[in-house]
CSV table of N, CA, C and O in Angstrom, one decimal:
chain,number,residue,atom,x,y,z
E,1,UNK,N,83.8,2.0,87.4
E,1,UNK,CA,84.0,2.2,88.8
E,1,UNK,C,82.8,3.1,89.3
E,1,UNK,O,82.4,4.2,88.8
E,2,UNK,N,82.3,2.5,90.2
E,2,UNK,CA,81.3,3.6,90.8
E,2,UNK,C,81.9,4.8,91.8
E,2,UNK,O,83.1,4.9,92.1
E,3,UNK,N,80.8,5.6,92.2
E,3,UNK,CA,80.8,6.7,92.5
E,3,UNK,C,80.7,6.5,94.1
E,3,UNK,O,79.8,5.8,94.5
E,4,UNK,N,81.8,7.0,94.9
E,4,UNK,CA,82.0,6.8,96.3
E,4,UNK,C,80.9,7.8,97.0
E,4,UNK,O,80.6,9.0,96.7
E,5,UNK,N,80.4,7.0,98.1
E,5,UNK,CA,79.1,8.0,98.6
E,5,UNK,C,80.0,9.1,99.6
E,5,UNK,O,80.9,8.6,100.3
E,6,UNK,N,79.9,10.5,99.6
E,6,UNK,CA,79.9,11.0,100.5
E,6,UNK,C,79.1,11.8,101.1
E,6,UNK,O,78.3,12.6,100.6
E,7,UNK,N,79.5,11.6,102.5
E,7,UNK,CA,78.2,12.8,103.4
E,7,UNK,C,79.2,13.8,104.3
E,7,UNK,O,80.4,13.8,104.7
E,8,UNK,N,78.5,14.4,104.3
E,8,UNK,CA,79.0,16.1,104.1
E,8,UNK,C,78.2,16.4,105.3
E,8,UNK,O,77.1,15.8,105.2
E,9,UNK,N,78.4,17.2,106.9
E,9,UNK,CA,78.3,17.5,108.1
E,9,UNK,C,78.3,18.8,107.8
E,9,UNK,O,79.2,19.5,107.9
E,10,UNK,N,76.7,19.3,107.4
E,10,UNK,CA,76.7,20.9,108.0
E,10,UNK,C,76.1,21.4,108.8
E,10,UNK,O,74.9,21.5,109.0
E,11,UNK,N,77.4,22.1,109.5
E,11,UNK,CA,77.1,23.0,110.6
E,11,UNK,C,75.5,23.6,110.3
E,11,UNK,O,74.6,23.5,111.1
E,12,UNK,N,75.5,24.4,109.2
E,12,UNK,CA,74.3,25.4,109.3
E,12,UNK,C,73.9,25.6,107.8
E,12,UNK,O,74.7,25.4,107.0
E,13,UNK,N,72.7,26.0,107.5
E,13,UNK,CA,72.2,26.1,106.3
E,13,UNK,C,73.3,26.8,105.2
E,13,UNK,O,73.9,27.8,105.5
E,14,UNK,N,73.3,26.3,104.0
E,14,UNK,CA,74.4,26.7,102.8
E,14,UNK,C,75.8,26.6,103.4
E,14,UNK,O,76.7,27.1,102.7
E,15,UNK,N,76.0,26.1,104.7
E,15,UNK,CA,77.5,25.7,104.9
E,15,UNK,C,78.3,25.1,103.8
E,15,UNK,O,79.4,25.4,103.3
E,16,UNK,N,77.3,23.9,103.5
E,16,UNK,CA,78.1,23.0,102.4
E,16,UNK,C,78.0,23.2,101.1
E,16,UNK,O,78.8,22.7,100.3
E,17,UNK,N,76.8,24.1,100.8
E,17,UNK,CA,77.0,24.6,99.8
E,17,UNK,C,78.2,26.0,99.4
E,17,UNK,O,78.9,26.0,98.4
E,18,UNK,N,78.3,27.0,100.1
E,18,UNK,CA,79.8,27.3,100.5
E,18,UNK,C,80.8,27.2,100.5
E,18,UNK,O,81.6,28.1,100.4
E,19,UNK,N,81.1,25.4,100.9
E,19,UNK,CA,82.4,25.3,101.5
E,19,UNK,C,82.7,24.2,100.4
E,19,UNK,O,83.8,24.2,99.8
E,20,UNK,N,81.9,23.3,100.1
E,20,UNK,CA,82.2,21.7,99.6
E,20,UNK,C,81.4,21.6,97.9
E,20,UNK,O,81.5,20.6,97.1
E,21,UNK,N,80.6,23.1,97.7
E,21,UNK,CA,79.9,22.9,96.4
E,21,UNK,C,80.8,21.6,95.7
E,21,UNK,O,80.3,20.5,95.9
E,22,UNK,N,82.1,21.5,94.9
E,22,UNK,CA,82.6,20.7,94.3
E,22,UNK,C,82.5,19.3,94.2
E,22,UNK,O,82.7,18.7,93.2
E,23,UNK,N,82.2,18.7,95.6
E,23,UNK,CA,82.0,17.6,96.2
E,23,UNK,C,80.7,17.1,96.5
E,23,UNK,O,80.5,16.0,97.1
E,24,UNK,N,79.6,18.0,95.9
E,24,UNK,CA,78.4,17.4,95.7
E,24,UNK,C,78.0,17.0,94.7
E,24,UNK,O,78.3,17.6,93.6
E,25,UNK,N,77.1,15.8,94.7
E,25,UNK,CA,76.9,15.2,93.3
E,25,UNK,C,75.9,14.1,94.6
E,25,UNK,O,75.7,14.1,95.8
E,26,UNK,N,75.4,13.3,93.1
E,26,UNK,CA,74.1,12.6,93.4
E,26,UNK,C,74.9,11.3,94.5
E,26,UNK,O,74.4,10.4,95.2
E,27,UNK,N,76.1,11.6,94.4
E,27,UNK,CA,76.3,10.0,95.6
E,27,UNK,C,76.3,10.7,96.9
E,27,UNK,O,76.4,10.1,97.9
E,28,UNK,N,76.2,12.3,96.8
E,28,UNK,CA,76.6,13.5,98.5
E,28,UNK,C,75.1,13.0,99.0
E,28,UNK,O,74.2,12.5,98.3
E,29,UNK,N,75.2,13.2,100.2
E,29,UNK,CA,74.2,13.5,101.4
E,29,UNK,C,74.9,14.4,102.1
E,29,UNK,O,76.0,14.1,102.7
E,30,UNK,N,74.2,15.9,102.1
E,30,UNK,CA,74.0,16.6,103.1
E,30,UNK,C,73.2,16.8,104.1
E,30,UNK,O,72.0,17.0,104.0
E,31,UNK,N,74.0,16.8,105.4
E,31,UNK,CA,73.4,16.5,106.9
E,31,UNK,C,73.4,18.4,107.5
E,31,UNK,O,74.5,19.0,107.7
E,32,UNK,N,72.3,18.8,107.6
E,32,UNK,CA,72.4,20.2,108.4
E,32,UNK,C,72.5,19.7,109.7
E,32,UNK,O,72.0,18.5,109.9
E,33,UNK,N,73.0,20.3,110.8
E,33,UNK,CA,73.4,19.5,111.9
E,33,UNK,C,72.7,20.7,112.7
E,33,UNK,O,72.0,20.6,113.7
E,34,UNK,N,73.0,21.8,112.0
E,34,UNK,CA,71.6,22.9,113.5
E,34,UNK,C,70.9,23.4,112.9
E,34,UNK,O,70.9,24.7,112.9
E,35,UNK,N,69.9,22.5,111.9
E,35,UNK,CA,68.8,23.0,111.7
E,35,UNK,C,67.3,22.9,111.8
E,35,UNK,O,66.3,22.9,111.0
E,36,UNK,N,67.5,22.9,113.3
E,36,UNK,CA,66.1,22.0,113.9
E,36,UNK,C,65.2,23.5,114.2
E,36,UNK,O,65.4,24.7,113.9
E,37,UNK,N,64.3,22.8,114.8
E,37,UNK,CA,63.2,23.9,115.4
E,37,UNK,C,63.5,23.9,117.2
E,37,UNK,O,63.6,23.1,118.1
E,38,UNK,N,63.6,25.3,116.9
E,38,UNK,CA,63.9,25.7,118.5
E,38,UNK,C,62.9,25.2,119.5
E,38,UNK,O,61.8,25.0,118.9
E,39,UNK,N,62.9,25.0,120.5
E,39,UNK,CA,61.3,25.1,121.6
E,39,UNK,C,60.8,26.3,121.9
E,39,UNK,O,59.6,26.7,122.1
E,40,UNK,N,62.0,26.9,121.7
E,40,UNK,CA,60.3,28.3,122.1
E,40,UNK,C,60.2,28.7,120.1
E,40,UNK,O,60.9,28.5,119.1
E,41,UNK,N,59.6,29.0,120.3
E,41,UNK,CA,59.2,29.4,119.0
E,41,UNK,C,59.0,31.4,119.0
E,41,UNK,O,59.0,32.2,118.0
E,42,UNK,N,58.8,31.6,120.1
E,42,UNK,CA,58.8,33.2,119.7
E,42,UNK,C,59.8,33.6,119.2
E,42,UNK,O,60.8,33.0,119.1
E,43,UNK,N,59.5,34.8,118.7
E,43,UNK,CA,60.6,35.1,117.4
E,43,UNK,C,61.7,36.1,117.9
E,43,UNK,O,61.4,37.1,118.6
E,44,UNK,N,63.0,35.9,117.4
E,44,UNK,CA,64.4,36.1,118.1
E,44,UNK,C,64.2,37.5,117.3
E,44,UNK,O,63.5,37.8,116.3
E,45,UNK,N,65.1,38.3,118.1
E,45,UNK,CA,65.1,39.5,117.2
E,45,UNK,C,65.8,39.5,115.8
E,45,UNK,O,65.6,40.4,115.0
E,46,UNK,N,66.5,38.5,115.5
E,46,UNK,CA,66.9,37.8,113.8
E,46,UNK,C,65.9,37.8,113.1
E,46,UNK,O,65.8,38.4,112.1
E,47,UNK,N,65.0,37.1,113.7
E,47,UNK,CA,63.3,36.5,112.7
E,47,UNK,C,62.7,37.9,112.4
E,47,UNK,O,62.4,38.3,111.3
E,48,UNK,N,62.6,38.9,113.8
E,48,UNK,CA,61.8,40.1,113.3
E,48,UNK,C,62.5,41.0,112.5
E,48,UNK,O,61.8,41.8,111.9
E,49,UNK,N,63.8,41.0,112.3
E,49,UNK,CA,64.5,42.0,111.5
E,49,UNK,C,64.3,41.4,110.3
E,49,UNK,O,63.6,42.1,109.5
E,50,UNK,N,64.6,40.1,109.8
E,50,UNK,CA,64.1,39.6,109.0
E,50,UNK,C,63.1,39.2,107.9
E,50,UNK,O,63.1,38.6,106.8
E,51,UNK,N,62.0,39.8,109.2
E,51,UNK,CA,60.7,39.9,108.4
E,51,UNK,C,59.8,38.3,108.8
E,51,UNK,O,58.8,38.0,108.2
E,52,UNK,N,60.4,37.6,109.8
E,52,UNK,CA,59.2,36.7,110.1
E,52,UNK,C,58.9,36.5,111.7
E,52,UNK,O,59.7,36.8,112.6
E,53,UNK,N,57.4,36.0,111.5
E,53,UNK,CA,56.8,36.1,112.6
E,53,UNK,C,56.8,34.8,113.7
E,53,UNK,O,56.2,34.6,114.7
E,54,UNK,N,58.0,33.9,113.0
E,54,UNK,CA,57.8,33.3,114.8
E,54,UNK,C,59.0,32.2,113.9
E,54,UNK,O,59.0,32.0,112.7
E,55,UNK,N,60.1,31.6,115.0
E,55,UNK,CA,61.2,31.2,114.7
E,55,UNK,C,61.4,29.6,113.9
E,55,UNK,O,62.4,29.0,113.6
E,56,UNK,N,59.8,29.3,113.8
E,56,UNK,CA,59.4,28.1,113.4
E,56,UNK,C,59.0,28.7,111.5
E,56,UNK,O,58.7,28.0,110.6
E,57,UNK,N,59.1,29.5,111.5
E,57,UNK,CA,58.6,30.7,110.0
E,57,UNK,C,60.1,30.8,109.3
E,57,UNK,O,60.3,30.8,108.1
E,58,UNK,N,60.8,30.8,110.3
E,58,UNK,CA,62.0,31.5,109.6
E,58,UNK,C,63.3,30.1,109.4
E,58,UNK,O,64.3,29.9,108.6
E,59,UNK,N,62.8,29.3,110.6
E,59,UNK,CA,63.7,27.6,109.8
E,59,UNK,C,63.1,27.5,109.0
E,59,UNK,O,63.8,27.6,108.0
E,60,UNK,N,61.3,27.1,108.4
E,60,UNK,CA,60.6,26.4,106.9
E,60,UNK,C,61.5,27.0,106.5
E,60,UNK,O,62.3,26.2,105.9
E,61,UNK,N,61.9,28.6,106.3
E,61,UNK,CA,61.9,29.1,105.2
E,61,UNK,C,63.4,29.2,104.8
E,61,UNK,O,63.8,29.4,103.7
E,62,UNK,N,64.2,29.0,105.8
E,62,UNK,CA,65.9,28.4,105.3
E,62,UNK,C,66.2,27.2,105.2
E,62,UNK,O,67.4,26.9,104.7
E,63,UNK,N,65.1,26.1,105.5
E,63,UNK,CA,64.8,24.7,105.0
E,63,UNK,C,64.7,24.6,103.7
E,63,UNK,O,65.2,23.7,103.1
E,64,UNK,N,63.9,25.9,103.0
E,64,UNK,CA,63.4,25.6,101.8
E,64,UNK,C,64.3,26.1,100.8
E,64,UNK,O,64.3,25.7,99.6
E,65,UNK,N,65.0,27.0,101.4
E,65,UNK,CA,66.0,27.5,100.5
E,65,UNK,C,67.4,26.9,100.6
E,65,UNK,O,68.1,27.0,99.6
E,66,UNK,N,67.8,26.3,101.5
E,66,UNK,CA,68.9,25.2,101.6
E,66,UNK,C,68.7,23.9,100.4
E,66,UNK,O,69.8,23.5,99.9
E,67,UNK,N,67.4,23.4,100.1
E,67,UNK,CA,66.7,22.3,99.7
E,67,UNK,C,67.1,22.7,97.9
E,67,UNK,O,67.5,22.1,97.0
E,68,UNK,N,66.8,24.1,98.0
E,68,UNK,CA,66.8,24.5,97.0
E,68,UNK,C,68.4,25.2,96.2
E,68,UNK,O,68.6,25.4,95.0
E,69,UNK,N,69.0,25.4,97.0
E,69,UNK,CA,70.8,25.6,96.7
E,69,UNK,C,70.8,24.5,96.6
E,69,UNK,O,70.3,24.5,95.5
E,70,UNK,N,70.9,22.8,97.1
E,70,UNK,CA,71.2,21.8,97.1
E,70,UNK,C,70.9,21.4,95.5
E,70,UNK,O,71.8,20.9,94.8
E,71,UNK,N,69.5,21.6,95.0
E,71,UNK,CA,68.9,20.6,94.1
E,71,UNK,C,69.7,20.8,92.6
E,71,UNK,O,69.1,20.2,91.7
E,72,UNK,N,70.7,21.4,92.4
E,72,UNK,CA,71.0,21.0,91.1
E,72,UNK,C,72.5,20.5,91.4
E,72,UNK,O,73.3,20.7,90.6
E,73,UNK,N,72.7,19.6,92.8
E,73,UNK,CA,73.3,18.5,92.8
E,73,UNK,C,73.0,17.3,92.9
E,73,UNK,O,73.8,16.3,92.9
E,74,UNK,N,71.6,17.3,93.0
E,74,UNK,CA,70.8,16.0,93.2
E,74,UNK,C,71.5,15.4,94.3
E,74,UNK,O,71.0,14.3,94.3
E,75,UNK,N,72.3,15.5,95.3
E,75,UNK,CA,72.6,15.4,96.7
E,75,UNK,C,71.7,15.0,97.2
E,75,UNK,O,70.9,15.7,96.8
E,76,UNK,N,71.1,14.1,98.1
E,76,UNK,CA,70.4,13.4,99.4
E,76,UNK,C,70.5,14.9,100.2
E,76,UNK,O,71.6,15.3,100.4
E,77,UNK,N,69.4,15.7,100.6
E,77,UNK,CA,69.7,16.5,101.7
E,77,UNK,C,68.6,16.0,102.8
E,77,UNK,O,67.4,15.6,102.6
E,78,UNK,N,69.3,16.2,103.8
E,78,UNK,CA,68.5,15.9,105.4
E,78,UNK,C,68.5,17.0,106.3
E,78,UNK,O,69.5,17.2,106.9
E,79,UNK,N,67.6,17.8,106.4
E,79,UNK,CA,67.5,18.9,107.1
E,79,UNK,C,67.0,18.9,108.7
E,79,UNK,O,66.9,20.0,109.2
């Protein structure tokens, strides 16, 4: 029997890893659902507390670490 695909709807970076870790495996696709790039790009006072300089700095860099909680599910992730 094969492996039933599931996709997994997250809200926000490591949602799903959080909430559904158990349920990921190579047939999951994880969908971030608000993790786009804002239009303005000046940096929220989040980004500056945080240490980056403009709000397009600080999604790469929760893209990359989302990408990376994900990969030892081999999960489909779509950021």
């Amino acid at each position: 029997m094969s492996e039933q695909r599931v996709e997994v709807l997250s809200p926000h970076f490591d949602d799903a890893v959080y909430s559904c870790w158990h349920a990921l495996n190579n047939a999951a696709r994880v969908v971030t659902v608000f993790g786009g790039f804002p239009e303005d790009e000046a940096p929220s006072a989040w980004d500056i507390s945080t240490g980056f300089s403009s709000s397009r700095e600080a999604i790469e860099a929760r893209t990359a670490e989302n990408v990376a909680a994900l990969l030892p599910t081999n999960a489909d992730v779509c950021n």
